[in-house]
CSV table of C-alpha atoms in Angstrom, one decimal:
chain,number,residue,atom,x,y,z
A,248,MET,CA,22.1,24.2,6.6
A,249,PRO,CA,20.6,28.5,7.3
A,250,PRO,CA,18.4,28.6,10.4
A,251,GLU,CA,15.9,29.8,8.0
A,252,ALA,CA,15.3,26.1,6.2
A,253,PRO,CA,11.7,25.5,5.6
A,254,TYR,CA,12.3,22.1,7.1
A,255,PRO,CA,13.8,20.8,10.8
A,256,THR,CA,17.9,21.1,10.4
A,257,SER,CA,20.8,20.3,12.2
A,258,PRO,CA,24.5,22.5,12.9
A,259,LEU,CA,25.7,18.5,11.9
A,260,ALA,CA,24.8,18.5,8.2
A,261,ALA,CA,27.8,18.4,5.9
A,262,ALA,CA,27.4,18.7,2.0
A,263,PRO,CA,28.4,14.5,1.0
A,264,ALA,CA,31.6,13.9,0.3
A,265,ALA,CA,33.3,10.9,0.2
A,266,ARG,CA,38.0,9.4,0.3
A,267,GLY,CA,36.8,6.8,-2.6
A,268,ASP,CA,37.2,3.8,-1.1
A,269,ALA,CA,36.9,1.2,-4.0
A,270,ILE,CA,33.2,-0.8,-3.3
A,271,THR,CA,33.9,-4.2,-4.7
A,272,GLY,CA,32.0,-7.1,-4.8
A,273,ASP,CA,33.4,-9.4,-2.2
A,274,ARG,CA,32.4,-7.3,0.4
A,275,TYR,CA,28.8,-8.4,-0.7
A,276,HIS,CA,29.0,-12.4,-0.4
A,277,SER,CA,32.9,-13.0,1.5
A,278,ARG,CA,32.2,-14.8,4.6
A,279,ASP,CA,35.8,-13.1,5.7
A,280,PHE,CA,34.1,-10.2,4.9
A,281,ALA,CA,31.2,-10.8,6.9
A,282,ALA,CA,33.1,-12.0,10.2
A,283,ARG,CA,35.0,-9.0,9.9
A,284,GLU,CA,31.9,-7.0,10.1
A,285,TRP,CA,30.5,-8.7,13.2
A,286,GLU,CA,33.5,-8.4,15.4
A,287,HIS,CA,34.0,-5.2,14.3
A,288,MET,CA,30.9,-2.7,14.0
A,289,TRP,CA,27.9,-5.5,14.5
A,290,LYS,CA,29.4,-5.9,17.9
A,291,ARG,CA,29.5,-2.5,18.4
A,292,ILE,CA,26.0,-0.1,17.3
A,293,TRP,CA,22.9,-0.2,18.6
A,294,HIS,CA,20.3,-2.2,17.5
A,295,VAL,CA,16.4,-2.1,16.7
A,296,GLY,CA,14.6,-5.0,19.3
A,297,GLY,CA,11.3,-3.5,18.7
A,298,ARG,CA,8.5,-1.3,19.7
A,299,THR,CA,7.6,-0.1,23.4
A,300,ALA,CA,4.2,-0.7,22.5
A,301,GLN,CA,4.8,-4.8,22.2
A,302,LEU,CA,5.6,-3.9,26.4
A,303,GLU,CA,2.6,-3.4,28.2
A,304,ASP,CA,3.2,-4.4,32.0
A,305,ALA,CA,6.0,-5.9,34.1
A,306,GLY,CA,7.2,-9.0,32.8
A,307,ASP,CA,5.9,-8.7,29.4
A,308,PHE,CA,8.7,-9.1,26.8
A,309,ILE,CA,10.6,-9.4,23.4
A,310,VAL,CA,13.2,-11.2,21.7
A,311,HIS,CA,15.1,-10.5,18.7
A,312,ASN,CA,17.7,-12.7,17.4
A,313,PHE,CA,20.9,-11.3,15.2
A,314,ALA,CA,23.4,-13.7,13.7
A,315,HIS,CA,23.9,-16.2,16.6
A,316,GLU,CA,22.7,-14.0,19.2
A,317,SER,CA,19.2,-14.1,21.1
A,318,VAL,CA,18.3,-10.9,23.0
A,319,MET,CA,16.0,-10.4,25.5
A,320,MET,CA,14.0,-7.1,26.3
A,321,VAL,CA,12.3,-7.1,29.4
A,322,LYS,CA,9.8,-4.9,31.1
A,323,GLN,CA,10.7,-3.9,34.9
A,324,GLU,CA,8.4,-3.3,37.6
A,325,ASP,CA,9.5,0.6,37.5
A,326,GLY,CA,8.6,0.5,33.6
A,327,SER,CA,11.7,0.9,32.4
A,328,ILE,CA,13.4,-2.2,29.8
A,329,ARG,CA,16.8,-3.8,30.6
A,330,ALA,CA,17.6,-6.1,27.4
A,331,PHE,CA,19.6,-9.6,28.7
A,332,PHE,CA,21.7,-11.9,26.2
A,333,ASN,CA,18.7,-14.7,26.2
A,334,VAL,CA,21.0,-17.6,27.7
A,335,CYS,CA,20.6,-19.3,30.9
A,336,GLN,CA,24.1,-19.3,32.9
A,337,HIS,CA,24.0,-22.8,34.6
A,338,ARG,CA,24.4,-24.9,31.0
A,339,GLY,CA,23.9,-22.1,28.6
A,340,ASN,CA,20.7,-23.1,27.3
A,341,ARG,CA,18.6,-20.8,25.7
A,342,LEU,CA,15.7,-19.4,28.4
A,343,VAL,CA,12.4,-18.6,25.5
A,344,THR,CA,11.8,-20.0,22.6
A,345,VAL,CA,8.9,-17.4,21.0
A,346,SER,CA,9.4,-14.3,20.1
A,347,GLU,CA,7.3,-12.6,22.6
A,348,GLY,CA,5.1,-13.0,25.5
A,349,GLY,CA,4.4,-12.2,29.1
A,350,VAL,CA,6.1,-13.4,32.8
A,351,ALA,CA,5.0,-13.8,36.0
A,352,GLY,CA,7.8,-12.3,37.7
A,353,SER,CA,10.1,-14.7,36.5
A,354,PHE,CA,11.8,-17.0,33.9
A,355,ALA,CA,11.8,-20.8,34.3
A,356,CYS,CA,14.7,-22.6,32.1
A,357,THR,CA,12.9,-25.5,30.9
A,358,TYR,CA,16.6,-28.1,31.2
A,359,HIS,CA,17.1,-27.8,35.5
A,360,GLY,CA,14.1,-25.2,36.5
A,361,TRP,CA,16.9,-22.5,36.9
A,362,LYS,CA,14.6,-19.5,37.7
A,363,TRP,CA,15.8,-15.6,37.0
A,364,GLY,CA,14.0,-12.7,37.8
A,365,ILE,CA,12.8,-10.4,35.2
A,366,ASP,CA,15.7,-7.8,36.6
A,367,GLY,CA,17.9,-10.9,35.9
A,368,ALA,CA,18.8,-11.9,39.3
A,369,LEU,CA,18.7,-15.8,40.1
A,370,GLN,CA,16.3,-16.4,42.3
A,371,HIS,CA,15.6,-20.3,42.6
A,372,VAL,CA,17.9,-23.2,41.7
A,373,GLN,CA,17.2,-27.0,42.7
A,374,ASP,CA,19.7,-28.6,45.2
A,375,PRO,CA,21.3,-25.2,46.5
A,376,GLU,CA,23.2,-26.6,49.2
A,377,ASP,CA,25.2,-29.1,46.5
A,378,PHE,CA,26.9,-26.4,45.2
A,379,PRO,CA,31.0,-26.7,46.2
A,380,GLN,CA,31.1,-22.8,45.1
A,381,GLY,CA,28.1,-21.5,47.4
A,382,ASN,CA,24.4,-21.0,47.0
A,383,PRO,CA,24.6,-19.4,42.9
A,384,CYS,CA,21.2,-17.4,44.4
A,385,GLY,CA,22.5,-13.9,45.0
A,386,LYS,CA,25.7,-14.1,42.9
A,387,LEU,CA,24.5,-14.6,39.3
A,388,ARG,CA,22.6,-12.9,37.1
A,389,LEU,CA,22.0,-12.6,33.1
A,390,SER,CA,24.0,-11.3,31.2
A,391,GLU,CA,22.8,-7.7,30.6
A,392,LEU,CA,23.3,-5.1,27.4
A,393,PRO,CA,22.7,-1.7,26.7
A,394,CYS,CA,18.9,-1.4,26.5
A,395,GLU,CA,17.6,2.6,25.7
A,396,THR,CA,14.3,3.9,23.8
A,397,TRP,CA,14.3,6.7,21.4
A,398,GLY,CA,10.8,7.2,19.3
A,399,GLY,CA,8.9,4.3,20.2
A,400,PHE,CA,11.9,2.2,19.2
A,401,ILE,CA,13.6,-0.5,21.6
A,402,TRP,CA,17.4,-0.2,21.2
A,403,PHE,CA,20.2,-2.2,22.5
A,404,SER,CA,23.8,-3.2,21.6
A,405,PHE,CA,26.2,-5.8,22.3
A,406,ASP,CA,28.5,-3.5,23.3
A,407,ARG,CA,28.6,-2.6,27.2
A,408,ASN,CA,30.3,0.5,26.9
A,409,ALA,CA,28.4,1.7,23.9
A,410,ARG,CA,28.4,5.1,23.4
A,411,ALA,CA,24.5,6.7,24.5
A,412,LEU,CA,22.0,5.8,22.3
A,413,ARG,CA,21.3,9.5,21.3
A,414,ASP,CA,24.4,10.5,20.4
A,415,HIS,CA,24.8,7.3,18.4
A,416,LEU,CA,22.1,8.7,16.8
A,417,ALA,CA,22.6,11.9,16.7
A,418,PRO,CA,21.1,14.4,15.2
A,419,VAL,CA,18.3,12.2,13.5
A,420,PRO,CA,16.4,12.5,16.7
A,421,ASP,CA,16.0,16.7,16.0
A,422,LEU,CA,15.1,16.0,12.8
A,423,LEU,CA,12.6,14.0,13.2
A,424,ALA,CA,11.3,15.8,16.6
A,425,ASN,CA,7.9,17.3,14.9
A,426,ARG,CA,6.7,13.7,14.8
A,427,ASP,CA,5.0,11.8,18.0
A,428,LEU,CA,6.6,8.5,17.2
A,429,ALA,CA,6.8,7.0,20.3
A,430,ASN,CA,2.8,7.4,20.6
A,431,TRP,CA,2.5,6.1,16.8
A,432,ALA,CA,0.8,2.7,16.4
A,433,ARG,CA,2.7,0.1,13.6
A,434,VAL,CA,0.0,-1.0,11.5
A,435,VAL,CA,2.3,-3.2,9.6
A,436,TRP,CA,4.8,-5.4,10.4
A,437,ARG,CA,6.4,-8.0,7.6
A,438,ARG,CA,9.8,-9.9,7.4
A,439,LEU,CA,11.3,-11.1,4.4
A,440,ARG,CA,13.9,-13.7,3.5
A,441,VAL,CA,16.0,-12.4,-0.1
A,442,ASN,CA,18.4,-13.5,-1.2
A,443,THR,CA,20.6,-10.6,-0.8
A,444,ASN,CA,23.2,-9.3,1.2
A,445,TRP,CA,22.3,-6.9,3.8
A,446,LYS,CA,23.9,-3.9,2.0
A,447,PHE,CA,22.0,-3.8,-0.1
A,448,ALA,CA,19.5,-1.9,1.2
A,449,SER,CA,21.8,0.8,2.8
A,450,ASP,CA,23.0,1.1,-0.8
A,451,ASN,CA,19.4,1.5,-1.9
A,452,PHE,CA,18.3,4.0,0.2
A,453,ASN,CA,21.4,6.0,0.0
A,454,GLU,CA,20.3,7.4,-3.2
A,455,ALA,CA,17.2,8.4,-5.4
A,456,TYR,CA,19.5,7.8,-9.3
A,457,HIS,CA,17.4,4.2,-9.7
A,458,ILE,CA,13.6,5.9,-9.6
A,459,PRO,CA,13.4,6.7,-13.2
A,460,ALA,CA,14.3,3.0,-14.2
A,461,VAL,CA,13.1,0.7,-11.1
A,462,HIS,CA,9.9,3.2,-10.0
A,463,PRO,CA,8.1,4.9,-13.1
A,464,GLN,CA,4.6,5.5,-11.2
A,465,PHE,CA,6.3,7.8,-9.0
A,466,MET,CA,7.3,10.3,-12.0
A,467,PRO,CA,3.4,12.3,-11.3
A,468,ILE,CA,4.5,12.8,-7.9
A,469,ILE,CA,8.1,12.8,-6.4
A,470,ASP,CA,10.6,14.9,-7.9
A,471,ASP,CA,13.8,13.0,-7.9
A,472,HIS,CA,16.1,15.2,-9.8
A,473,TYR,CA,19.3,15.5,-8.0
A,474,ALA,CA,18.8,19.5,-8.5
A,475,ASN,CA,16.1,19.7,-6.9
A,476,THR,CA,16.8,17.2,-4.1
A,477,VAL,CA,18.5,17.9,-0.4
A,478,PHE,CA,21.0,15.6,0.7
A,479,GLU,CA,23.3,15.7,4.1
A,480,MET,CA,25.7,13.6,5.5
A,481,TYR,CA,26.4,13.1,9.6
A,482,PRO,CA,29.2,12.7,11.6
A,483,ALA,CA,27.9,9.2,12.8
A,484,GLY,CA,27.6,8.0,9.5
A,485,HIS,CA,23.6,8.7,8.8
A,486,ASN,CA,22.8,10.6,5.7
A,487,ARG,CA,19.5,12.3,5.1
A,488,MET,CA,18.0,12.8,1.4
A,489,ILE,CA,15.0,14.9,1.2
A,490,GLU,CA,12.9,14.9,-1.7
A,491,LYS,CA,10.1,17.3,-3.2
A,492,PHE,CA,6.2,16.3,-3.6
A,493,GLN,CA,5.8,17.5,-7.1
A,494,PRO,CA,6.0,16.0,-10.6
A,495,SER,CA,9.4,15.3,-11.4
A,496,SER,CA,11.5,17.9,-12.9
A,497,ARG,CA,13.4,15.4,-15.3
A,498,TYR,CA,10.7,14.7,-17.8
A,499,PRO,CA,9.9,17.7,-20.3
A,500,ASP,CA,6.2,17.4,-19.2
A,501,ALA,CA,7.1,18.3,-15.4
A,502,GLN,CA,4.8,21.3,-15.3
A,503,GLN,CA,1.4,18.9,-16.8
A,504,VAL,CA,-0.9,18.2,-14.3
A,505,LYS,CA,-0.9,14.3,-14.6
A,506,PRO,CA,-4.2,12.2,-13.2
A,507,LEU,CA,-2.1,10.9,-9.9
A,508,TRP,CA,-1.7,14.0,-9.2
A,509,ALA,CA,-4.5,15.9,-9.8
A,510,GLU,CA,-6.5,13.0,-7.8
A,511,ILE,CA,-4.4,14.2,-4.9
A,512,LEU,CA,-4.9,17.8,-5.4
A,513,LYS,CA,-8.8,17.0,-5.5
A,514,GLU,CA,-9.0,15.3,-2.7
A,515,TRP,CA,-7.1,18.9,-1.0
A,516,GLU,CA,-9.9,20.8,-2.3
A,517,ILE,CA,-7.4,22.4,-4.7
A,518,ASP,CA,-8.6,22.7,-9.1
A,519,PRO,CA,-5.9,21.0,-11.0
A,520,ALA,CA,-6.8,22.7,-14.1
A,521,ALA,CA,-5.9,25.5,-12.1
A,522,TYR,CA,-2.0,24.5,-12.0
A,523,GLU,CA,-2.0,23.2,-15.6
A,524,GLY,CA,1.3,24.3,-17.1
A,525,ARG,CA,2.3,24.9,-13.7
A,526,ALA,CA,1.9,21.7,-12.2
A,527,GLN,CA,5.1,21.8,-9.3
A,528,SER,CA,3.4,25.3,-7.8
A,529,ALA,CA,0.8,23.4,-6.9
A,530,ARG,CA,3.0,21.3,-3.9
A,531,GLU,CA,2.8,25.6,-1.8
A,532,ALA,CA,-0.5,25.2,-2.2
A,533,LEU,CA,-1.2,21.5,-0.6
A,534,GLN,CA,0.4,22.7,2.1
A,535,GLU,CA,-1.1,25.5,2.7
A,536,ALA,CA,-4.6,22.7,2.0
A,537,ARG,CA,-3.1,20.6,4.4
A,538,ARG,CA,-2.4,23.2,6.9
A,539,ARG,CA,-5.9,24.9,6.6
A,540,LEU,CA,-8.0,21.6,6.8
A,541,GLY,CA,-5.6,19.0,8.1
A,542,PRO,CA,-7.3,19.9,12.0
A,543,ALA,CA,-10.6,19.5,10.6
A,544,ARG,CA,-9.9,16.3,8.8
A,545,GLY,CA,-8.4,14.6,12.4
A,546,HIS,CA,-4.7,15.3,10.9
A,547,ALA,CA,-3.7,16.5,14.6
A,548,HIS,CA,-0.2,15.8,14.3
A,549,PHE,CA,0.2,18.0,10.8
A,550,ALA,CA,0.1,21.3,13.3
A,551,ALA,CA,3.7,20.4,14.4
A,552,MET,CA,4.9,19.9,11.4
A,553,THR,CA,7.0,22.6,8.7
A,554,ASP,CA,5.2,22.9,5.8
A,555,TRP,CA,8.0,21.2,3.6
A,556,GLU,CA,6.9,18.0,6.4
A,557,LEU,CA,3.5,18.8,5.0
A,558,THR,CA,4.5,17.4,1.7
A,559,ASP,CA,7.7,15.7,0.7
A,560,GLN,CA,9.8,12.9,1.8
A,561,PHE,CA,11.9,12.8,4.3
A,562,HIS,CA,14.8,10.1,3.9
A,563,HIS,CA,16.9,9.3,7.0
A,564,THR,CA,19.5,6.4,6.5
A,565,LEU,CA,20.6,5.3,9.9
A,566,PHE,CA,23.8,3.6,9.6
A,567,PRO,CA,24.2,1.0,9.1
A,568,ASN,CA,21.3,-1.0,8.2
A,569,VAL,CA,17.8,1.3,9.0
A,570,THR,CA,16.1,3.2,7.3
A,571,LEU,CA,12.9,6.1,8.5
A,572,THR,CA,11.1,7.6,5.7
A,573,GLY,CA,9.0,10.5,7.0
A,574,THR,CA,5.8,11.5,4.5
A,575,PRO,CA,3.3,13.6,6.4
A,576,GLU,CA,1.1,10.5,6.7
A,577,GLY,CA,3.1,8.3,8.9
A,578,LEU,CA,6.3,6.6,9.0
A,579,HIS,CA,8.3,3.7,6.6
A,580,PHE,CA,10.9,1.9,8.8
A,581,PHE,CA,13.1,-0.5,6.8
A,582,ARG,CA,16.1,-2.7,7.8
A,583,THR,CA,18.2,-5.7,6.2
A,584,GLU,CA,19.6,-8.1,8.4
A,585,PRO,CA,22.5,-10.3,7.3
A,586,ASP,CA,21.9,-14.3,7.8
A,587,ALA,CA,23.9,-16.4,10.5
A,588,GLU,CA,26.0,-18.5,7.9
A,589,ASP,CA,25.0,-16.8,4.4
A,590,PRO,CA,26.3,-13.2,3.3
A,591,ASN,CA,24.3,-13.3,0.7
A,592,TRP,CA,21.1,-14.2,2.2
A,593,SER,CA,19.6,-11.7,4.7
A,594,THR,CA,16.2,-10.7,5.8
A,595,PHE,CA,14.2,-7.3,5.2
A,596,ASP,CA,12.0,-5.5,7.3
A,597,TYR,CA,9.7,-2.9,6.4
A,598,TRP,CA,7.4,-1.5,9.2
A,599,TYR,CA,4.4,1.9,8.8
A,600,MET,CA,4.0,3.7,11.6
A,601,VAL,CA,1.2,6.4,11.7
A,602,PRO,CA,-0.2,8.6,13.6
A,603,LYS,CA,-4.6,8.6,15.3
A,604,ILE,CA,-6.6,10.6,12.9
A,605,GLU,CA,-9.7,11.6,14.9
A,606,GLY,CA,-12.7,9.9,12.8
A,607,ALA,CA,-10.9,7.6,11.2
A,608,ASP,CA,-10.9,3.7,11.8
A,609,ALA,CA,-8.3,2.5,9.6
A,610,VAL,CA,-5.4,4.1,7.3
A,611,ALA,CA,-4.3,3.5,3.7
A,612,THR,CA,-1.3,1.4,3.8
A,613,LEU,CA,0.5,-0.6,0.3
A,614,TYR,CA,-1.4,-3.4,1.6
A,615,GLY,CA,-4.7,-2.1,1.9
A,616,MET,CA,-6.6,-0.2,4.4
A,617,ARG,CA,-5.5,-1.8,7.8
A,618,PRO,CA,-6.8,-0.1,11.5
A,619,TYR,CA,-5.2,1.8,13.7
A,620,GLU,CA,-4.0,-0.9,15.9
A,621,GLU,CA,-0.8,-2.9,16.8
A,622,ALA,CA,-0.5,-5.0,13.8
A,623,ALA,CA,0.3,-9.0,14.2
A,624,PHE,CA,3.6,-10.1,12.2
A,625,GLU,CA,4.4,-11.1,8.8
A,626,ASP,CA,7.0,-13.5,8.2
A,627,GLY,CA,7.4,-15.1,5.1
A,628,ASP,CA,10.6,-15.1,2.0
A,629,PHE,CA,10.6,-12.6,-1.3
A,630,SER,CA,10.1,-15.4,-3.7
A,631,ASP,CA,6.8,-16.2,-2.3
A,632,TYR,CA,5.9,-12.7,-1.4
A,633,GLN,CA,2.7,-10.9,-3.5
A,634,ALA,CA,1.3,-7.7,-3.4
A,635,THR,CA,-1.8,-6.3,-5.2
A,636,ILE,CA,-0.7,-2.1,-4.9
A,637,ALA,CA,-2.6,0.1,-7.7
A,638,GLN,CA,0.3,2.5,-7.9
A,639,GLY,CA,3.2,-0.7,-7.9
A,640,ASP,CA,4.9,-1.9,-4.6
A,641,PHE,CA,8.0,-0.4,-4.8
A,642,LEU,CA,9.2,-3.3,-2.2
A,643,SER,CA,8.9,-6.1,-4.7
A,644,GLN,CA,10.8,-3.6,-7.4
A,645,ASP,CA,13.9,-3.2,-4.9
A,646,LEU,CA,13.9,-6.6,-4.1
A,647,SER,CA,14.1,-7.9,-7.1
A,648,LEU,CA,16.7,-6.0,-8.3
A,649,ALA,CA,18.3,-7.0,-4.9
A,650,VAL,CA,18.5,-10.9,-5.6
A,651,THR,CA,20.1,-9.9,-9.6
A,652,GLN,CA,22.9,-6.9,-8.1
A,653,GLN,CA,23.8,-10.0,-5.9
A,654,GLN,CA,24.2,-12.0,-8.4
A,655,GLY,CA,26.6,-9.6,-10.8
A,656,LEU,CA,28.5,-8.7,-7.9
A,657,ARG,CA,29.5,-12.1,-8.1
A,658,SER,CA,31.3,-11.6,-10.9
A,659,ILE,CA,34.8,-11.5,-12.0
A,660,GLY,CA,33.8,-8.7,-14.3
A,661,PHE,CA,32.7,-5.8,-11.6
A,662,ALA,CA,35.9,-4.1,-10.3
A,663,ASP,CA,34.6,-1.1,-8.8
A,664,ALA,CA,31.4,1.2,-8.4
A,665,TYR,CA,31.4,3.5,-11.1
A,666,LEU,CA,29.0,6.4,-9.3
A,667,ALA,CA,27.5,9.7,-10.2
A,668,GLY,CA,27.5,12.1,-7.8
A,669,GLN,CA,24.0,12.1,-6.8
A,670,GLU,CA,25.2,8.2,-5.6
A,671,THR,CA,27.7,10.4,-3.1
A,672,ARG,CA,26.3,8.9,-0.1
A,673,VAL,CA,26.6,5.4,-1.4
A,674,ARG,CA,30.3,5.3,-1.3
A,675,ARG,CA,30.2,7.4,2.1
A,676,PHE,CA,28.2,4.7,3.5
A,677,HIS,CA,30.8,2.1,2.4
A,678,GLU,CA,33.6,3.9,3.7
A,679,VAL,CA,32.4,4.9,7.4
A,680,LEU,CA,32.1,0.5,7.2
A,681,ASN,CA,35.6,0.8,6.5
A,682,ASP,CA,36.3,2.9,9.1
A,683,TYR,CA,34.5,0.6,11.7
A,684,LEU,CA,36.7,-2.8,10.0
A,685,GLU,CA,39.8,-0.6,10.2
A,686,GLY,CA,39.9,0.7,13.9
A,687,ARG,CA,39.3,4.2,12.8
A,688,ARG,CA,35.5,4.7,14.7
């Protein structure tokens, strides 16, 4: 992108392009295909284990379970974070059975009482003199994994030779550098079990072609037309899409000020009537108003943002399974992970992170006003999920389609996806996955 672009850019960006690999239905339901994903891709990439805010003191830990593995991330005395397999090296018992907590210096196995320090070193065993090979203390350690942080997220990899996290994520940290994500609060923390393959979300968030049919409520405020959307892809397999915050250009009345657009303009002291017949022009007026009025309203974070970041939707799809959508108000985190046994099921995570607004005690979310504090974990099944959101819950809309698409992908009547140009990033995602499975990455 040219250096004068009005948003954060990277020389790594390229226009979406694809080889043309087929996207067949079996990759969504085949157990053999899922096994290949585990062996050749999941064991090599970086995974999000949690947020640094969950670990306040030395000995605090969080656990993330993925497939049949369980990983503990533990805060050290020096403030660093280390990751270990959650398994005792004596007889294989899991050390902890809770998702988070804290210990005073060591983890004790409930089976034989072996104690492991928070640094992974074995501290105590029963009857140390009875081991023919000598006292195991000082010899054994918990099995450790690479662990790094970025953006307030804790990352780990099953690959002990994994490349540096920043190299894996490049250039996404640079693209999001204007947002102080490490100090933003996660005010929504929700997980749903869904009857669909994990790749549905990666497909879904790599295109906006579905928005008119699935999310018509966004028409007055989000321009989903591909001609006005920025599409980029990066060498590591990540992609970005920037949608302008303005009435959608695909409708004949795009320059008419709809009620939702008028409401937003009035909130920032802009007269909607002044933009009747040229509604999209109000986007720049909104940028100017937020730049001018934001500091007095407590939005200190606006000062670091470009004009486009003050209005637009920045969708970053991180290969393979994380999407980070930046808006002026916060960051939406989406992730899917495969079921340990059945490729027809997965878990879907939704987190919402926000900066503190000076003078405000709560922030608007999909689920009403939430306090500026770390949210409690909400777990459930999509079949029981309910939300009462005035504009319509885009999660419910997307996940409902995920279930019916999973059913259709098992049909012998489906041979390959027939994609529009604006869906190129979908095919490219599958090609990057193929590259991992076939040894090209």
